Short mmCIF file of C-alpha atoms in Angstrom, two decimals:
data_model
loop_
_atom_site.label_atom_id
_atom_site.label_comp_id
_atom_site.label_asym_id
_atom_site.label_seq_id
_atom_site.Cartn_x
_atom_site.Cartn_y
_atom_site.Cartn_z
CA MET A 345 87.73 96.39 93.31
CA ALA A 346 91.11 97.31 94.46
CA ASP A 347 91.60 101.10 94.95
CA ILE A 348 95.28 101.37 93.64
CA LEU A 349 97.62 104.14 94.30
CA LEU A 350 100.98 104.00 92.61
CA ILE A 351 103.52 106.20 94.06
CA ALA A 352 105.98 107.72 91.37
CA GLY A 353 108.28 110.30 91.52
CA LEU A 354 111.87 111.89 91.54
CA SER A 355 114.14 109.96 93.79
CA GLY A 356 114.68 112.57 97.05
CA ALA A 357 111.54 113.87 96.29
CA GLY A 358 110.01 112.47 99.10
CA ARG A 359 107.78 109.47 97.87
CA SER A 360 108.74 107.07 100.58
CA GLN A 361 107.62 109.85 103.28
CA ALA A 362 104.63 109.77 101.51
CA ALA A 363 103.98 106.13 101.84
CA ASP A 364 104.66 106.10 105.34
CA ASP A 365 101.97 108.59 105.49
CA LEU A 366 99.38 106.86 103.62
CA GLU A 367 100.19 104.07 106.23
CA ASP A 368 99.42 106.42 108.71
CA VAL A 369 95.86 106.88 107.61
CA GLY A 370 95.29 103.05 106.44
CA TRP A 371 96.31 102.13 103.55
CA PHE A 372 98.64 99.29 102.95
CA VAL A 373 101.52 99.76 101.15
CA VAL A 374 104.25 97.90 99.77
CA ASP A 375 107.43 99.54 99.12
CA ASN A 376 110.06 99.06 96.25
CA MET A 377 107.28 97.03 94.21
CA PRO A 378 108.49 94.72 91.71
CA ILE A 379 106.51 95.35 87.96
CA ALA A 380 105.85 91.25 87.21
CA LEU A 381 104.07 91.28 91.09
CA ILE A 382 102.10 93.97 90.62
CA ASP A 383 98.71 92.25 89.14
CA LYS A 384 99.21 89.51 91.69
CA VAL A 385 99.27 91.70 94.65
CA VAL A 386 96.25 93.54 93.46
CA GLU A 387 94.09 90.59 92.86
CA LEU A 388 95.24 89.30 96.27
CA ALA A 389 93.51 92.73 97.62
CA ALA A 390 90.72 92.84 95.56
CA THR A 391 89.43 89.58 96.81
CA GLY A 392 90.82 90.42 100.64
CA GLU A 393 90.05 92.69 103.33
CA GLN A 394 92.29 95.34 102.20
CA SER A 395 91.04 96.91 99.50
CA GLN A 396 93.17 100.13 99.92
CA LEU A 397 96.69 99.54 98.57
CA ALA A 398 99.37 102.04 97.89
CA LEU A 399 102.62 100.61 95.58
CA VAL A 400 105.88 102.91 95.54
CA VAL A 401 107.71 102.15 92.20
CA GLY A 402 111.16 102.11 92.50
CA ALA A 403 113.93 102.61 89.53
CA ALA A 404 112.74 105.22 87.13
CA THR A 405 113.13 102.53 84.18
CA HIS A 406 110.59 100.30 86.34
CA GLN A 407 108.14 103.60 86.99
CA THR A 408 108.02 104.09 82.95
CA ASP A 409 107.13 99.85 82.67
CA ALA A 410 104.54 100.49 85.37
CA VAL A 411 102.10 103.22 83.33
CA VAL A 412 101.77 100.34 81.34
CA VAL A 413 100.61 98.10 84.37
CA VAL A 414 98.20 101.17 85.14
CA HIS A 415 96.33 101.04 81.58
CA ARG A 416 95.57 97.48 82.30
CA LEU A 417 94.55 97.25 86.08
CA ARG A 418 91.68 99.89 84.70
CA GLU A 419 90.64 97.57 81.96
CA ALA A 420 90.14 95.30 84.87
CA GLY A 421 88.18 97.42 86.85
CA HIS A 422 89.59 98.83 89.01
CA ARG A 423 90.38 101.97 90.43
CA VAL A 424 93.75 103.24 89.90
CA ARG A 425 95.57 106.24 90.62
CA VAL A 426 99.15 107.48 89.84
CA LEU A 427 100.55 109.97 92.44
CA PHE A 428 104.54 111.89 91.21
CA LEU A 429 106.36 113.28 93.53
CA ASP A 430 108.19 115.92 92.27
CA ALA A 431 110.99 118.50 93.35
CA SER A 432 112.83 121.13 91.88
CA THR A 433 116.54 120.25 90.85
CA PRO A 434 118.27 122.44 92.92
CA GLU A 435 116.46 121.41 96.10
CA LEU A 436 117.09 117.93 95.22
CA VAL A 437 120.78 118.82 94.81
CA ARG A 438 120.29 120.57 98.56
CA ARG A 439 118.90 117.59 99.62
CA TYR A 440 121.24 114.53 98.50
CA GLY A 441 124.01 117.10 99.78
CA ALA A 442 122.67 117.48 103.34
CA THR A 443 121.99 113.84 103.51
CA LYS A 444 125.43 112.34 102.07
CA ARG A 445 123.49 109.54 100.22
CA LYS A 446 123.82 108.70 96.37
CA HIS A 447 121.43 109.54 93.36
CA PRO A 448 120.56 106.06 92.08
CA LEU A 449 121.69 107.12 88.36
CA ALA A 450 125.59 108.60 90.63
CA SER A 451 127.50 106.07 88.59
CA ARG A 452 126.71 106.72 85.34
CA PHE A 453 127.36 111.24 86.04
CA SER A 454 130.08 113.21 87.37
CA SER A 455 127.44 115.17 89.19
CA VAL A 456 123.87 114.48 90.97
CA GLU A 457 123.29 117.87 88.72
CA GLU A 458 123.38 115.65 85.22
CA ALA A 459 121.33 112.19 87.57
CA ILE A 460 118.69 114.52 88.47
CA HIS A 461 118.36 115.65 84.32
CA GLU A 462 118.31 111.93 83.48
CA GLU A 463 115.94 110.89 85.72
CA ARG A 464 113.74 113.58 84.82
CA SER A 465 114.03 113.02 81.66
CA ILE A 466 113.45 109.37 81.94
CA LEU A 467 110.23 110.29 83.57
CA GLU A 468 108.88 112.54 81.92
CA THR A 469 105.93 110.06 80.56
CA VAL A 470 105.22 109.02 83.50
CA LYS A 471 104.20 112.61 84.88
CA GLY A 472 102.74 113.21 82.47
CA ALA A 473 100.19 110.32 83.08
CA ALA A 474 100.14 111.13 87.06
CA ASP A 475 96.73 111.85 87.80
CA LEU A 476 98.70 113.67 91.05
CA VAL A 477 101.63 116.16 91.41
CA ILE A 478 102.79 117.05 94.14
CA ASP A 479 105.89 119.45 94.04
CA THR A 480 107.74 119.20 97.39
CA SER A 481 110.46 121.80 96.71
CA SER A 482 109.23 124.15 99.41
CA LEU A 483 107.08 121.46 101.81
CA ASN A 484 108.34 120.17 104.89
CA ILE A 485 107.39 116.09 106.21
CA HIS A 486 104.74 118.18 108.21
CA GLN A 487 103.11 119.78 104.70
CA LEU A 488 103.41 116.84 102.94
CA LYS A 489 101.64 114.91 105.52
CA SER A 490 99.09 117.43 105.67
CA GLN A 491 98.83 117.05 101.75
CA ILE A 492 98.57 112.95 101.78
CA VAL A 493 96.00 112.91 104.66
CA GLU A 494 93.84 115.91 103.01
CA LEU A 495 93.90 113.83 99.66
CA PHE A 496 93.94 109.96 100.22
CA ALA A 497 92.59 109.72 104.11
CA PRO A 498 89.39 107.54 104.14
CA GLY A 499 86.15 108.87 104.09
CA GLY A 500 85.78 111.07 100.86
CA ASP A 501 83.32 110.40 97.71
CA ARG A 502 85.73 108.39 95.67
CA ASP A 503 83.55 109.67 92.66
CA VAL A 504 83.76 113.12 93.32
CA MET A 505 86.77 115.58 91.71
CA GLN A 506 89.20 116.95 94.31
CA LEU A 507 89.98 120.83 93.13
CA SER A 508 92.67 122.63 94.57
CA LEU A 509 93.29 126.33 93.51
CA VAL A 510 96.41 127.90 93.85
CA SER A 511 97.62 131.64 94.01
CA PHE A 512 101.11 132.44 93.44
CA GLY A 513 103.62 135.12 91.92
CA PHE A 514 104.94 134.96 88.80
CA LYS A 515 108.13 136.55 89.88
CA HIS A 516 108.89 133.66 92.46
CA GLY A 517 107.66 131.16 89.52
CA ILE A 518 104.88 128.91 87.99
CA PRO A 519 103.89 126.28 90.54
CA LEU A 520 105.33 122.38 88.93
CA ASP A 521 102.64 120.33 90.31
CA VAL A 522 99.21 122.21 88.63
CA ASP A 523 97.74 121.34 85.56
CA MET A 524 96.59 124.70 83.87
CA VAL A 525 97.65 128.39 84.54
CA TRP A 526 95.87 131.48 84.89
CA ASP A 527 97.32 135.24 84.57
CA VAL A 528 95.87 137.86 86.05
CA ARG A 529 98.06 140.05 85.51
CA PHE A 530 95.74 142.35 83.15
CA LEU A 531 93.94 143.36 86.33
CA PRO A 532 95.22 147.12 87.82
CA ASN A 533 97.71 146.07 90.62
CA PRO A 534 96.69 147.11 94.51
CA HIS A 535 100.26 147.58 95.21
CA TRP A 536 100.79 150.68 93.74
CA GLU A 537 98.25 152.30 95.75
CA GLU A 538 99.34 153.13 99.02
CA HIS A 539 96.63 152.29 100.89
CA LEU A 540 96.60 148.71 100.00
CA ARG A 541 100.02 148.04 99.59
CA GLU A 542 100.60 146.04 103.00
CA LEU A 543 97.22 144.53 102.48
CA SER A 544 96.60 141.05 101.18
CA GLY A 545 94.04 139.86 98.31
CA LEU A 546 92.16 138.13 101.93
CA ASP A 547 91.56 141.63 102.95
CA ASP A 548 88.20 143.16 102.05
CA ALA A 549 89.81 146.41 100.49
CA VAL A 550 91.64 144.49 97.90
CA LYS A 551 89.17 142.32 97.28
CA SER A 552 87.31 145.01 96.76
CA PHE A 553 89.74 146.87 94.51
CA THR A 554 90.16 144.02 92.23
CA VAL A 555 87.05 141.85 91.93
CA ASP A 556 84.57 144.78 91.69
CA GLN A 557 85.83 146.29 88.57
CA PRO A 558 83.95 145.14 85.35
CA LEU A 559 87.38 143.90 83.69
CA ALA A 560 87.31 141.29 86.69
CA GLN A 561 83.77 140.61 86.58
CA GLU A 562 84.12 139.89 83.36
CA PHE A 563 87.36 137.63 83.57
CA LEU A 564 85.16 136.15 86.64
CA VAL A 565 82.39 134.97 84.22
CA LYS A 566 83.90 133.73 81.46
CA SER A 567 86.12 131.42 84.08
CA GLN A 568 83.32 130.03 85.42
CA GLY A 569 81.58 129.53 82.29
CA MET A 570 84.87 127.55 81.19
CA LEU A 571 84.64 125.11 84.60
CA GLU A 572 81.09 124.84 84.28
CA PHE A 573 82.10 123.17 80.49
CA LEU A 574 85.62 121.66 81.74
CA LEU A 575 84.58 119.95 84.96
CA PRO A 576 82.13 117.58 83.56
CA ALA A 577 84.49 116.93 80.73
CA TYR A 578 87.54 116.18 82.88
CA LYS A 579 85.34 114.13 85.10
CA ALA A 580 83.47 111.91 82.26
CA GLU A 581 87.43 111.53 81.20
CA GLY A 582 88.06 109.81 84.64
CA LYS A 583 90.17 112.96 86.02
CA SER A 584 90.40 112.74 90.06
CA TYR A 585 92.44 115.81 90.84
CA LEU A 586 91.95 118.69 89.24
CA THR A 587 94.48 122.03 90.12
CA ILE A 588 94.63 125.58 88.92
CA ALA A 589 97.25 128.11 89.52
CA ILE A 590 96.12 131.96 89.43
CA GLY A 591 99.25 134.19 89.31
CA CYS A 592 99.91 137.63 89.04
CA THR A 593 103.58 139.36 89.92
CA GLY A 594 104.24 138.97 92.75
CA GLY A 595 101.01 136.65 94.07
CA ARG A 596 99.95 138.84 97.73
CA HIS A 597 96.89 141.01 96.11
CA ARG A 598 95.05 140.10 92.78
CA SER A 599 95.66 136.64 92.28
CA VAL A 600 95.20 135.95 96.19
CA ALA A 601 91.65 137.75 95.61
CA VAL A 602 90.31 136.30 92.08
CA THR A 603 90.70 132.83 94.06
CA GLU A 604 88.97 133.52 96.70
CA ALA A 605 86.40 134.62 94.29
CA ILE A 606 86.45 131.59 92.08
CA GLY A 607 86.67 129.15 95.29
CA SER A 608 83.87 131.09 96.82
CA TRP A 609 81.68 130.37 93.65
CA LEU A 610 82.84 127.02 93.38
CA ALA A 611 81.60 126.41 96.74
CA ALA A 612 77.98 127.72 96.21
CA ASN A 613 78.04 125.40 93.57
CA GLY A 614 78.32 122.56 95.85
CA LEU A 615 81.88 121.76 95.01
CA GLN A 616 85.16 122.14 97.98
CA PRO A 617 88.26 123.59 96.69
CA ARG A 618 91.57 123.61 98.18
CA ILE A 619 92.48 126.80 98.36
CA THR A 620 96.10 127.43 98.91
CA HIS A 621 97.74 131.03 98.46
CA ARG A 622 101.57 130.05 97.96
CA ASP A 623 104.00 133.19 98.10
CA ILE A 624 100.99 135.50 100.06
CA PHE A 625 103.56 136.46 102.70
CA ARG A 626 106.69 136.67 100.69
#
């Protein structure tokens, strides 16, 4: 059976770049894939030497049609994942302005922002069906490639769910590409302790201040219990990726310390979470 990755997402969010990165790590990539040919191409891939096939779907309406094909391929026994590339509207407007390219829907609207809004609306169901969403708003091409390589380079266990933990600050916005958000602003804030303010949740003093108190310990016990319940259920449902965002006010102290604590617990239980501290240096 074939290992299929469908690359979808907003125009300008990085689909072509992601396809190039996948090709660099050994995937066979077909760009601007016609929907009518997907079944035939997958059939050829499944019987040939190249079983890892990445398909880049073009127009937004074609992407919505592709979701139906995904269900059919899964029923046929193929491993099929959907990667959705997203980005904030202001960042997409900036990119179109910098490249002087026209948005695919530009002829129907008076501004690029309106075209992006319409495309986002069309693709809402596709994003909802995606196994993994990557927000490229703040990623350069090298950072995007690093994520693609880490997630899709050969050698990983196909049956192991890939876990990601992201700390962030609510004042900088909630991440777009996460499955669940945990708010730890109920914990005392190290920012108001003068000797801790310039440190981060990676420093032992902040870790101790944040996670050693009874309220934090109770939260960790309950969050670990939730993960013990959820992870097998998600895996049984066929979910390949799970991203949990943990937020505090600024994303420098509490969320970082709690994310590190949960990551250590997951590692001690045989899992290898990918940990990112989005706002630690802001």
